[in-house]
Short mmCIF file of C-alpha atoms in Angstrom, two decimals:
data_model
loop_
_atom_site.label_atom_id
_atom_site.label_comp_id
_atom_site.label_asym_id
_atom_site.label_seq_id
_atom_site.Cartn_x
_atom_site.Cartn_y
_atom_site.Cartn_z
CA UNK A 1 40.52 49.63 -13.70
CA UNK A 2 38.92 46.28 -14.39
CA UNK A 3 35.46 47.88 -14.27
CA UNK A 4 36.48 50.41 -16.91
CA UNK A 5 37.92 47.63 -19.04
CA UNK A 6 34.69 45.66 -18.71
CA UNK A 7 32.71 48.74 -19.74
CA UNK A 8 34.56 48.81 -23.06
CA UNK A 9 37.22 51.47 -22.51
CA UNK A 10 40.07 50.95 -25.00
CA UNK A 11 42.96 52.71 -23.25
CA UNK A 12 43.70 53.54 -19.60
CA UNK A 13 46.13 56.34 -18.76
CA UNK A 14 47.48 57.61 -15.44
CA UNK A 15 49.93 60.44 -14.77
CA UNK A 16 53.53 60.69 -13.61
CA UNK A 17 53.47 63.01 -10.62
CA UNK A 18 54.44 62.62 -6.99
CA UNK A 19 51.71 64.81 -5.50
CA UNK A 20 48.04 65.50 -6.31
CA UNK A 21 47.43 68.27 -8.84
CA UNK A 22 44.03 69.18 -7.37
CA UNK A 23 42.30 68.98 -4.02
CA UNK A 24 44.50 68.45 -0.99
CA UNK A 25 48.08 69.06 -2.22
CA UNK A 26 49.30 66.50 0.34
CA UNK A 27 46.51 64.00 -0.26
CA UNK A 28 46.83 60.29 -0.92
CA UNK A 29 49.01 59.54 -3.94
CA UNK A 30 51.12 56.73 -5.43
CA UNK A 31 54.02 56.53 -7.90
CA UNK A 32 52.84 56.16 -11.49
CA UNK A 33 55.13 53.54 -13.06
CA UNK A 34 54.60 51.09 -10.20
CA UNK A 35 50.88 51.51 -10.76
CA UNK A 36 51.29 50.80 -14.49
CA UNK A 37 53.01 47.50 -13.70
CA UNK A 38 50.03 46.57 -11.54
CA UNK A 39 47.64 47.51 -14.34
CA UNK A 40 49.60 45.26 -16.71
CA UNK A 41 48.82 42.34 -14.45
CA UNK A 42 45.25 43.29 -13.55
CA UNK A 43 43.93 43.92 -17.06
CA UNK A 44 43.47 41.65 -20.06
CA UNK A 45 42.51 43.72 -23.09
CA UNK A 46 43.07 47.47 -22.73
CA UNK A 47 46.17 49.30 -23.82
CA UNK A 48 47.59 51.55 -21.12
CA UNK A 49 50.32 53.99 -20.20
CA UNK A 50 51.01 57.39 -18.66
CA UNK A 51 49.63 60.70 -19.84
CA UNK A 52 52.44 61.43 -19.60
CA UNK A 53 55.71 60.10 -18.19
CA UNK A 54 58.07 62.88 -17.06
CA UNK A 55 61.36 62.43 -18.88
CA UNK A 56 63.27 64.29 -16.14
CA UNK A 57 62.65 61.73 -13.41
CA UNK A 58 64.46 58.69 -14.83
CA UNK A 59 67.47 57.90 -16.97
CA UNK A 60 66.36 57.35 -20.61
CA UNK A 61 67.81 53.85 -20.80
CA UNK A 62 66.07 52.95 -17.56
CA UNK A 63 62.80 54.28 -18.96
CA UNK A 64 63.24 52.02 -21.99
CA UNK A 65 63.87 48.99 -19.80
CA UNK A 66 60.91 49.75 -17.53
CA UNK A 67 58.66 50.14 -20.57
CA UNK A 68 59.92 46.87 -22.08
CA UNK A 69 59.34 45.03 -18.79
CA UNK A 70 55.78 46.31 -18.42
CA UNK A 71 55.18 45.52 -22.09
CA UNK A 72 56.10 41.88 -21.40
CA UNK A 73 54.02 41.70 -18.22
CA UNK A 74 50.98 42.92 -20.14
CA UNK A 75 51.40 40.32 -22.88
CA UNK A 76 50.17 37.57 -20.58
CA UNK A 77 48.63 34.99 -22.93
CA UNK A 78 48.46 37.25 -25.97
CA UNK A 79 50.74 37.80 -28.93
CA UNK A 80 52.02 41.23 -27.91
CA UNK A 81 52.02 43.56 -24.96
CA UNK A 82 49.64 46.48 -24.52
CA UNK A 83 51.87 49.21 -23.11
CA UNK A 84 51.95 52.70 -24.64
CA UNK A 85 54.99 54.86 -23.88
CA UNK A 86 53.44 58.25 -23.20
CA UNK A 87 56.06 60.89 -22.48
CA UNK A 88 56.66 64.59 -22.08
CA UNK A 89 59.23 67.04 -20.77
CA UNK A 90 57.71 67.67 -17.32
CA UNK A 91 56.36 70.86 -15.78
CA UNK A 92 55.21 70.43 -12.14
CA UNK A 93 57.87 72.25 -10.14
CA UNK A 94 56.97 70.74 -6.77
CA UNK A 95 57.83 67.26 -8.07
CA UNK A 96 61.27 68.51 -9.03
CA UNK A 97 62.09 70.44 -5.88
CA UNK A 98 60.87 67.87 -3.36
CA UNK A 99 62.44 64.89 -5.15
CA UNK A 100 65.74 66.61 -5.90
CA UNK A 101 65.59 67.02 -9.69
CA UNK A 102 66.90 70.08 -11.50
CA UNK A 103 63.90 72.05 -12.73
CA UNK A 104 65.72 74.07 -15.40
CA UNK A 105 63.53 75.83 -17.95
CA UNK A 106 60.77 74.70 -20.26
CA UNK A 107 63.27 74.87 -23.11
CA UNK A 108 65.97 72.88 -21.33
CA UNK A 109 63.50 70.19 -20.33
CA UNK A 110 62.36 69.85 -23.93
CA UNK A 111 65.98 69.64 -25.07
CA UNK A 112 66.49 66.83 -22.56
CA UNK A 113 63.47 65.01 -23.99
CA UNK A 114 64.84 65.44 -27.51
CA UNK A 115 68.09 63.84 -26.37
CA UNK A 116 66.33 61.05 -24.47
CA UNK A 117 63.97 59.73 -27.14
CA UNK A 118 66.66 58.39 -29.51
CA UNK A 119 68.36 56.73 -26.53
CA UNK A 120 65.09 55.09 -25.54
CA UNK A 121 64.48 53.82 -29.05
CA UNK A 122 68.07 52.59 -29.30
CA UNK A 123 67.87 50.78 -25.96
CA UNK A 124 64.69 48.98 -27.01
CA UNK A 125 66.63 47.53 -29.95
CA UNK A 126 69.38 46.26 -27.63
CA UNK A 127 67.32 44.70 -24.85
CA UNK A 128 67.14 40.93 -24.38
CA UNK A 129 64.37 39.99 -24.63
CA UNK A 130 63.31 42.83 -26.90
CA UNK A 131 59.86 44.40 -26.53
CA UNK A 132 56.98 42.28 -27.78
CA UNK A 133 56.10 44.95 -30.37
CA UNK A 134 57.18 48.37 -31.55
CA UNK A 135 56.01 50.14 -28.40
CA UNK A 136 53.83 53.08 -29.46
CA UNK A 137 55.19 56.47 -28.43
CA UNK A 138 52.68 59.07 -27.29
CA UNK A 139 53.96 62.63 -26.93
CA UNK A 140 51.90 65.23 -25.11
CA UNK A 141 52.09 68.96 -25.69
CA UNK A 142 51.49 71.61 -28.32
CA UNK A 143 54.57 73.84 -28.39
CA UNK A 144 55.24 74.65 -32.02
CA UNK A 145 59.02 75.01 -32.12
CA UNK A 146 60.15 71.99 -30.09
CA UNK A 147 57.31 69.72 -28.96
CA UNK A 148 55.60 69.39 -32.32
CA UNK A 149 58.94 68.74 -34.00
CA UNK A 150 59.46 65.85 -31.57
CA UNK A 151 55.96 64.64 -32.43
CA UNK A 152 56.85 64.70 -36.12
CA UNK A 153 60.13 62.89 -35.46
CA UNK A 154 59.09 60.21 -32.96
CA UNK A 155 55.39 59.99 -32.09
CA UNK A 156 52.82 57.39 -33.01
CA UNK A 157 50.21 59.30 -30.99
CA UNK A 158 49.99 63.04 -30.37
CA UNK A 159 47.93 64.21 -27.39
CA UNK A 160 46.89 67.77 -26.67
CA UNK A 161 44.11 69.94 -25.29
CA UNK A 162 44.03 72.07 -28.45
CA UNK A 163 40.61 73.44 -29.42
CA UNK A 164 38.82 72.13 -32.52
CA UNK A 165 39.28 75.53 -34.14
CA UNK A 166 43.06 75.54 -33.72
CA UNK A 167 43.68 71.87 -34.38
CA UNK A 168 44.05 72.12 -38.19
CA UNK A 169 46.75 74.78 -37.79
CA UNK A 170 48.67 72.65 -35.29
CA UNK A 171 48.42 69.62 -37.56
CA UNK A 172 49.79 71.73 -40.39
CA UNK A 173 52.79 72.60 -38.23
CA UNK A 174 53.37 68.92 -37.51
CA UNK A 175 53.30 68.19 -41.24
CA UNK A 176 55.79 70.99 -41.89
CA UNK A 177 58.14 69.51 -39.31
CA UNK A 178 57.54 66.00 -40.70
CA UNK A 179 58.72 67.13 -44.12
CA UNK A 180 61.93 68.45 -42.58
CA UNK A 181 62.35 65.23 -40.59
CA UNK A 182 61.62 63.17 -43.72
CA UNK A 183 59.03 61.14 -41.84
CA UNK A 184 55.59 60.06 -42.99
CA UNK A 185 53.03 60.93 -40.30
CA UNK A 186 50.00 59.57 -42.19
CA UNK A 187 49.47 56.99 -39.44
CA UNK A 188 49.87 59.49 -36.56
CA UNK A 189 46.94 59.10 -34.16
CA UNK A 190 45.52 62.41 -32.96
CA UNK A 191 44.38 62.44 -29.32
CA UNK A 192 42.46 65.05 -27.34
CA UNK A 193 40.60 65.50 -24.04
CA UNK A 194 36.81 65.49 -23.57
CA UNK A 195 36.52 66.62 -19.95
CA UNK A 196 34.50 69.83 -19.79
CA UNK A 197 33.34 69.45 -23.39
CA UNK A 198 30.01 68.41 -24.87
CA UNK A 199 29.07 66.23 -27.84
CA UNK A 200 29.23 69.11 -30.31
CA UNK A 201 32.82 69.80 -29.23
CA UNK A 202 33.61 66.10 -29.52
CA UNK A 203 32.14 65.96 -33.01
CA UNK A 204 34.15 69.02 -34.03
CA UNK A 205 37.33 67.35 -32.73
CA UNK A 206 36.47 64.18 -34.64
CA UNK A 207 35.86 66.16 -37.81
CA UNK A 208 39.27 67.81 -37.31
CA UNK A 209 40.98 64.41 -37.17
CA UNK A 210 40.92 63.28 -33.52
CA UNK A 211 40.58 59.52 -33.19
CA UNK A 212 41.66 58.95 -29.58
CA UNK A 213 39.55 60.69 -26.95
CA UNK A 214 40.57 60.84 -23.29
CA UNK A 215 38.21 61.47 -20.38
CA UNK A 216 39.82 62.87 -17.24
CA UNK A 217 38.41 61.18 -14.13
CA UNK A 218 39.56 61.14 -10.52
CA UNK A 219 38.68 59.11 -7.45
CA UNK A 220 37.67 57.95 -5.08
CA UNK A 221 34.20 58.37 -6.63
CA UNK A 222 34.73 57.89 -10.36
CA UNK A 223 31.86 59.04 -12.57
CA UNK A 224 31.27 55.71 -14.29
CA UNK A 225 27.94 56.94 -15.66
CA UNK A 226 29.73 59.80 -17.38
CA UNK A 227 32.24 57.39 -18.87
CA UNK A 228 29.36 55.24 -20.06
CA UNK A 229 27.73 58.20 -21.84
CA UNK A 230 30.91 58.91 -23.76
CA UNK A 231 31.30 55.24 -24.65
CA UNK A 232 27.76 55.28 -26.03
CA UNK A 233 28.68 58.36 -28.09
CA UNK A 234 31.76 56.54 -29.40
CA UNK A 235 29.76 53.44 -30.29
CA UNK A 236 27.15 55.55 -32.09
CA UNK A 237 29.89 57.25 -34.05
CA UNK A 238 31.37 53.92 -35.04
CA UNK A 239 27.97 52.61 -36.12
#
């Protein structure tokens, strides 16, 4: 993580699963939130979080307290912490069955997330000490009836894997929901994934409004050269 920070990466994101999603299904793996606390201590500059936390695995008020604690750890000598609260409804059934959580349906899990987010925001306001800043909320997903409404209602960052061609339509749906929620989403940061894409795809995503680009990497042999190429593209874009 420190090497990526030194290279100039702005944000580091892990995932919230209990088993690998590729390769050996019983391969080496660690719990995500514990790892985030370690990152808070190991890094100095980057923002960080999960892409994304699974709402089903922890009580909402506990999630808020864990996020606040990691936020404070990451402050170190700075003015504010660097933690981003990335969250979603969950989907990986093996996590649920082996760890004893009720899997439910995609709809019920999204309903649970809708119930949890106000509790998380309310708990942040009650904690002593309070978070060092308004912790940014990142919501992942592209479902038009529930997920994008939650984005319009709560998110500071929206992450998806939506194609450049479909992105304007999805953003229009978010704006429609935002009008119903009476929330201004002008500052909403649009995030998307670059893995498997080339520079023309990246430029198309940028032209469609994406300003946060993620690059999926996995160990033990991380492609640092590939990361470096995308950082050079970013720096060229920024002039």
